[in-house]
Amino acid sequence: MNDAGRDLVGQLPAAALRRYCDPAGFQFASTAELPDPEHVLGQERAIAAIEFGADMGRDGYNLFVLGQTAAGKHNLVQHFLSERAAKEKPPSDWVYVNNFAQPHKPKAIELPTGRGAQFRDAMALMIDELRTAIPAIFDSEEYRARR
């Protein structure tokens, strides 16, 4: 800055470097007492972009969030998408089973929400039972008599 500009600015007293806020003007002792805000303040464009990305109803679309490190980008997106997902109907479960006719093309089965894990557990139990039952059949007297 040249000398002419310095004269226009003037000196700033130390007391003016900080803005004082009288705590008596607030009706709470700590901000921990305040409810969480319903919206993220000052991030309207970011929220609109996240909504736009989340509204893409097809596979192959992603959100790319760019900004300063430790600016809360991940938390913002996570919070927004979690709230949105809580309002939507949960998606179906999908399981893929062996296609014995074409092993390179597994068969997809759509199940009601939450039933995929039950199906997995039932299949694991069946496999354990078959590991015991099949050898027992071949060791049985009835099988030996037929042989």
PDB file of C-alpha atoms in Angstrom:
ATOM      1  CA  MET A   1       0.000   0.000   0.000  1.00  0.00           C
ATOM      2  CA  ASN A   2       1.370   3.437  -0.800  1.00  0.00           C
ATOM      3  CA  ASP A   3       1.572   6.308   1.662  1.00  0.00           C
ATOM      4  CA  ALA A   4      -1.570   7.971   0.277  1.00  0.00           C
ATOM      5  CA  GLY A   5      -3.664   4.864   1.033  1.00  0.00           C
ATOM      6  CA  ARG A   6      -2.269   4.596   4.549  1.00  0.00           C
ATOM      7  CA  ASP A   7      -3.568   8.061   5.398  1.00  0.00           C
ATOM      8  CA  LEU A   8      -7.099   7.067   4.372  1.00  0.00           C
ATOM      9  CA  VAL A   9      -7.163   3.944   6.531  1.00  0.00           C
ATOM     10  CA  GLY A  10      -5.988   5.375   9.847  1.00  0.00           C
ATOM     11  CA  GLN A  11      -5.134   3.511  12.993  1.00  0.00           C
ATOM     12  CA  LEU A  12      -7.419   0.962  14.567  1.00  0.00           C
ATOM     13  CA  PRO A  13      -7.576   0.938  18.371  1.00  0.00           C
ATOM     14  CA  ALA A  14      -7.023  -2.425  20.085  1.00  0.00           C
ATOM     15  CA  ALA A  15     -10.557  -2.416  21.532  1.00  0.00           C
ATOM     16  CA  ALA A  16     -11.988  -2.340  17.991  1.00  0.00           C
ATOM     17  CA  LEU A  17     -10.257  -5.601  17.039  1.00  0.00           C
ATOM     18  CA  ARG A  18     -12.880  -7.649  18.826  1.00  0.00           C
ATOM     19  CA  ARG A  19     -16.623  -7.329  18.781  1.00  0.00           C
ATOM     20  CA  TYR A  20     -18.205  -7.651  22.211  1.00  0.00           C
ATOM     21  CA  CYS A  21     -21.462  -9.526  22.617  1.00  0.00           C
ATOM     22  CA  ASP A  22     -23.307  -9.097  25.916  1.00  0.00           C
ATOM     23  CA  PRO A  23     -24.325 -12.584  27.193  1.00  0.00           C
ATOM     24  CA  ALA A  24     -27.264 -11.026  29.053  1.00  0.00           C
ATOM     25  CA  GLY A  25     -28.944 -10.575  25.674  1.00  0.00           C
ATOM     26  CA  PHE A  26     -29.366 -14.337  25.268  1.00  0.00           C
ATOM     27  CA  GLN A  27     -31.949 -16.568  26.904  1.00  0.00           C
ATOM     28  CA  PHE A  28     -29.590 -19.543  27.280  1.00  0.00           C
ATOM     29  CA  ALA A  29     -26.441 -20.222  29.272  1.00  0.00           C
ATOM     30  CA  SER A  30     -24.767 -22.399  26.647  1.00  0.00           C
ATOM     31  CA  THR A  31     -25.328 -23.117  22.956  1.00  0.00           C
ATOM     32  CA  ALA A  32     -25.620 -26.793  23.969  1.00  0.00           C
ATOM     33  CA  GLU A  33     -29.115 -25.871  25.208  1.00  0.00           C
ATOM     34  CA  LEU A  34     -30.207 -24.785  21.727  1.00  0.00           C
ATOM     35  CA  PRO A  35     -32.002 -27.183  19.373  1.00  0.00           C
ATOM     36  CA  ASP A  36     -30.127 -28.279  16.285  1.00  0.00           C
ATOM     37  CA  PRO A  37     -30.898 -26.005  13.344  1.00  0.00           C
ATOM     38  CA  GLU A  38     -33.292 -27.424  10.769  1.00  0.00           C
ATOM     39  CA  HIS A  39     -31.124 -26.215   7.906  1.00  0.00           C
ATOM     40  CA  VAL A  40     -27.436 -25.574   7.407  1.00  0.00           C
ATOM     41  CA  LEU A  41     -26.998 -21.828   7.398  1.00  0.00           C
ATOM     42  CA  GLY A  42     -25.151 -20.234   4.509  1.00  0.00           C
ATOM     43  CA  GLN A  43     -24.931 -23.425   2.454  1.00  0.00           C
ATOM     44  CA  GLU A  44     -28.006 -23.065   0.263  1.00  0.00           C
ATOM     45  CA  ARG A  45     -26.098 -23.728  -2.977  1.00  0.00           C
ATOM     46  CA  ALA A  46     -24.401 -26.779  -1.484  1.00  0.00           C
ATOM     47  CA  ILE A  47     -27.730 -28.183  -0.266  1.00  0.00           C
ATOM     48  CA  ALA A  48     -29.325 -27.540  -3.670  1.00  0.00           C
ATOM     49  CA  ALA A  49     -26.446 -29.376  -5.373  1.00  0.00           C
ATOM     50  CA  ILE A  50     -26.726 -32.336  -2.983  1.00  0.00           C
ATOM     51  CA  GLU A  51     -30.500 -32.470  -3.571  1.00  0.00           C
ATOM     52  CA  PHE A  52     -29.928 -32.396  -7.320  1.00  0.00           C
ATOM     53  CA  GLY A  53     -27.417 -35.244  -7.113  1.00  0.00           C
ATOM     54  CA  ALA A  54     -29.592 -37.293  -4.767  1.00  0.00           C
ATOM     55  CA  ASP A  55     -32.590 -36.854  -7.083  1.00  0.00           C
ATOM     56  CA  MET A  56     -30.831 -38.707  -9.892  1.00  0.00           C
ATOM     57  CA  GLY A  57     -32.944 -41.832  -9.964  1.00  0.00           C
ATOM     58  CA  ARG A  58     -30.515 -44.014 -11.878  1.00  0.00           C
ATOM     59  CA  ASP A  59     -27.286 -45.840 -11.215  1.00  0.00           C
ATOM     60  CA  GLY A  60     -24.019 -44.334 -12.340  1.00  0.00           C
ATOM     61  CA  TYR A  61     -24.412 -40.893 -10.792  1.00  0.00           C
ATOM     62  CA  ASN A  62     -22.224 -39.771  -7.906  1.00  0.00           C
ATOM     63  CA  LEU A  63     -21.764 -36.744  -5.698  1.00  0.00           C
ATOM     64  CA  PHE A  64     -18.375 -35.060  -5.786  1.00  0.00           C
ATOM     65  CA  VAL A  65     -17.938 -32.624  -2.925  1.00  0.00           C
ATOM     66  CA  LEU A  66     -15.092 -30.142  -3.059  1.00  0.00           C
ATOM     67  CA  GLY A  67     -14.002 -27.666  -0.428  1.00  0.00           C
ATOM     68  CA  GLN A  68     -11.483 -26.829   2.242  1.00  0.00           C
ATOM     69  CA  THR A  69     -10.159 -29.543   4.527  1.00  0.00           C
ATOM     70  CA  ALA A  70     -12.096 -29.884   7.799  1.00  0.00           C
ATOM     71  CA  ALA A  71     -14.938 -27.696   6.495  1.00  0.00           C
ATOM     72  CA  GLY A  72     -17.578 -30.310   7.384  1.00  0.00           C
ATOM     73  CA  LYS A  73     -18.294 -31.477   3.834  1.00  0.00           C
ATOM     74  CA  HIS A  74     -18.603 -35.152   4.763  1.00  0.00           C
ATOM     75  CA  ASN A  75     -20.834 -34.427   7.756  1.00  0.00           C
ATOM     76  CA  LEU A  76     -23.081 -32.164   5.682  1.00  0.00           C
ATOM     77  CA  VAL A  77     -23.610 -34.775   2.968  1.00  0.00           C
ATOM     78  CA  GLN A  78     -23.953 -37.621   5.482  1.00  0.00           C
ATOM     79  CA  HIS A  79     -26.529 -35.694   7.529  1.00  0.00           C
ATOM     80  CA  PHE A  80     -28.531 -34.657   4.471  1.00  0.00           C
ATOM     81  CA  LEU A  81     -28.594 -38.137   2.938  1.00  0.00           C
ATOM     82  CA  SER A  82     -29.384 -39.823   6.269  1.00  0.00           C
ATOM     83  CA  GLU A  83     -32.382 -37.546   6.827  1.00  0.00           C
ATOM     84  CA  ARG A  84     -33.541 -38.115   3.278  1.00  0.00           C
ATOM     85  CA  ALA A  85     -33.150 -41.902   3.508  1.00  0.00           C
ATOM     86  CA  ALA A  86     -35.129 -41.979   6.761  1.00  0.00           C
ATOM     87  CA  LYS A  87     -38.116 -40.488   4.918  1.00  0.00           C
ATOM     88  CA  GLU A  88     -37.981 -42.916   1.992  1.00  0.00           C
ATOM     89  CA  LYS A  89     -39.235 -46.468   1.758  1.00  0.00           C
ATOM     90  CA  PRO A  90     -36.330 -48.874   2.327  1.00  0.00           C
ATOM     91  CA  PRO A  91     -35.217 -50.641  -0.842  1.00  0.00           C
ATOM     92  CA  SER A  92     -35.669 -54.343  -1.460  1.00  0.00           C
ATOM     93  CA  ASP A  93     -32.907 -56.801  -0.677  1.00  0.00           C
ATOM     94  CA  TRP A  94     -31.275 -58.526  -3.614  1.00  0.00           C
ATOM     95  CA  VAL A  95     -29.523 -61.876  -3.438  1.00  0.00           C
ATOM     96  CA  TYR A  96     -27.669 -63.676  -6.172  1.00  0.00           C
ATOM     97  CA  VAL A  97     -27.766 -67.459  -6.380  1.00  0.00           C
ATOM     98  CA  ASN A  98     -25.913 -69.916  -8.550  1.00  0.00           C
ATOM     99  CA  ASN A  99     -27.326 -70.578 -11.999  1.00  0.00           C
ATOM    100  CA  PHE A 100     -26.467 -74.219 -12.571  1.00  0.00           C
ATOM    101  CA  ALA A 101     -27.361 -74.016 -16.282  1.00  0.00           C
ATOM    102  CA  GLN A 102     -25.129 -70.963 -16.838  1.00  0.00           C
ATOM    103  CA  PRO A 103     -22.723 -70.613 -13.881  1.00  0.00           C
ATOM    104  CA  HIS A 104     -21.265 -67.354 -15.243  1.00  0.00           C
ATOM    105  CA  LYS A 105     -24.735 -65.744 -15.036  1.00  0.00           C
ATOM    106  CA  PRO A 106     -26.005 -65.875 -11.434  1.00  0.00           C
ATOM    107  CA  LYS A 107     -29.733 -65.480 -10.858  1.00  0.00           C
ATOM    108  CA  ALA A 108     -30.955 -62.389  -9.012  1.00  0.00           C
ATOM    109  CA  ILE A 109     -33.758 -62.727  -6.495  1.00  0.00           C
ATOM    110  CA  GLU A 110     -35.563 -59.693  -5.075  1.00  0.00           C
ATOM    111  CA  LEU A 111     -36.650 -60.100  -1.460  1.00  0.00           C
ATOM    112  CA  PRO A 112     -38.586 -57.823   0.888  1.00  0.00           C
ATOM    113  CA  THR A 113     -36.460 -55.411   2.910  1.00  0.00           C
ATOM    114  CA  GLY A 114     -34.467 -57.173   5.617  1.00  0.00           C
ATOM    115  CA  ARG A 115     -35.064 -60.676   4.288  1.00  0.00           C
ATOM    116  CA  GLY A 116     -31.682 -60.949   2.537  1.00  0.00           C
ATOM    117  CA  ALA A 117     -29.869 -61.556   5.826  1.00  0.00           C
ATOM    118  CA  GLN A 118     -32.470 -64.162   6.834  1.00  0.00           C
ATOM    119  CA  PHE A 119     -31.997 -65.903   3.483  1.00  0.00           C
ATOM    120  CA  ARG A 120     -28.214 -65.882   3.931  1.00  0.00           C
ATOM    121  CA  ASP A 121     -28.482 -67.339   7.428  1.00  0.00           C
ATOM    122  CA  ALA A 122     -30.965 -70.011   6.291  1.00  0.00           C
ATOM    123  CA  MET A 123     -28.638 -71.019   3.440  1.00  0.00           C
ATOM    124  CA  ALA A 124     -25.667 -71.261   5.817  1.00  0.00           C
ATOM    125  CA  LEU A 125     -27.709 -73.460   8.184  1.00  0.00           C
ATOM    126  CA  MET A 126     -28.848 -75.678   5.305  1.00  0.00           C
ATOM    127  CA  ILE A 127     -25.261 -76.115   4.092  1.00  0.00           C
ATOM    128  CA  ASP A 128     -24.137 -77.100   7.590  1.00  0.00           C
ATOM    129  CA  GLU A 129     -26.973 -79.637   7.828  1.00  0.00           C
ATOM    130  CA  LEU A 130     -26.214 -81.063   4.371  1.00  0.00           C
ATOM    131  CA  ARG A 131     -22.538 -81.491   5.279  1.00  0.00           C
ATOM    132  CA  THR A 132     -23.692 -83.863   7.984  1.00  0.00           C
ATOM    133  CA  ALA A 133     -26.709 -85.443   6.243  1.00  0.00           C
ATOM    134  CA  ILE A 134     -25.136 -86.372   2.887  1.00  0.00           C
ATOM    135  CA  PRO A 135     -22.202 -88.374   4.289  1.00  0.00           C
ATOM    136  CA  ALA A 136     -24.630 -90.046   6.721  1.00  0.00           C
ATOM    137  CA  ILE A 137     -26.792 -91.216   3.800  1.00  0.00           C
ATOM    138  CA  PHE A 138     -23.805 -92.823   2.070  1.00  0.00           C
ATOM    139  CA  ASP A 139     -22.794 -94.530   5.310  1.00  0.00           C
ATOM    140  CA  SER A 140     -26.292 -95.908   5.976  1.00  0.00           C
ATOM    141  CA  GLU A 141     -27.192 -99.611   5.799  1.00  0.00           C
ATOM    142  CA  GLU A 142     -30.026 -98.808   3.382  1.00  0.00           C
ATOM    143  CA  TYR A 143     -27.615 -97.226   0.879  1.00  0.00           C
ATOM    144  CA  ARG A 144     -25.177-100.139   1.210  1.00  0.00           C
ATOM    145  CA  ALA A 145     -27.988-102.627   0.581  1.00  0.00           C
ATOM    146  CA  ARG A 146     -29.026-100.820  -2.637  1.00  0.00           C
ATOM    147  CA  ARG A 147     -25.480-100.626  -3.885  1.00  0.00           C
TER     148      ARG A 147
END
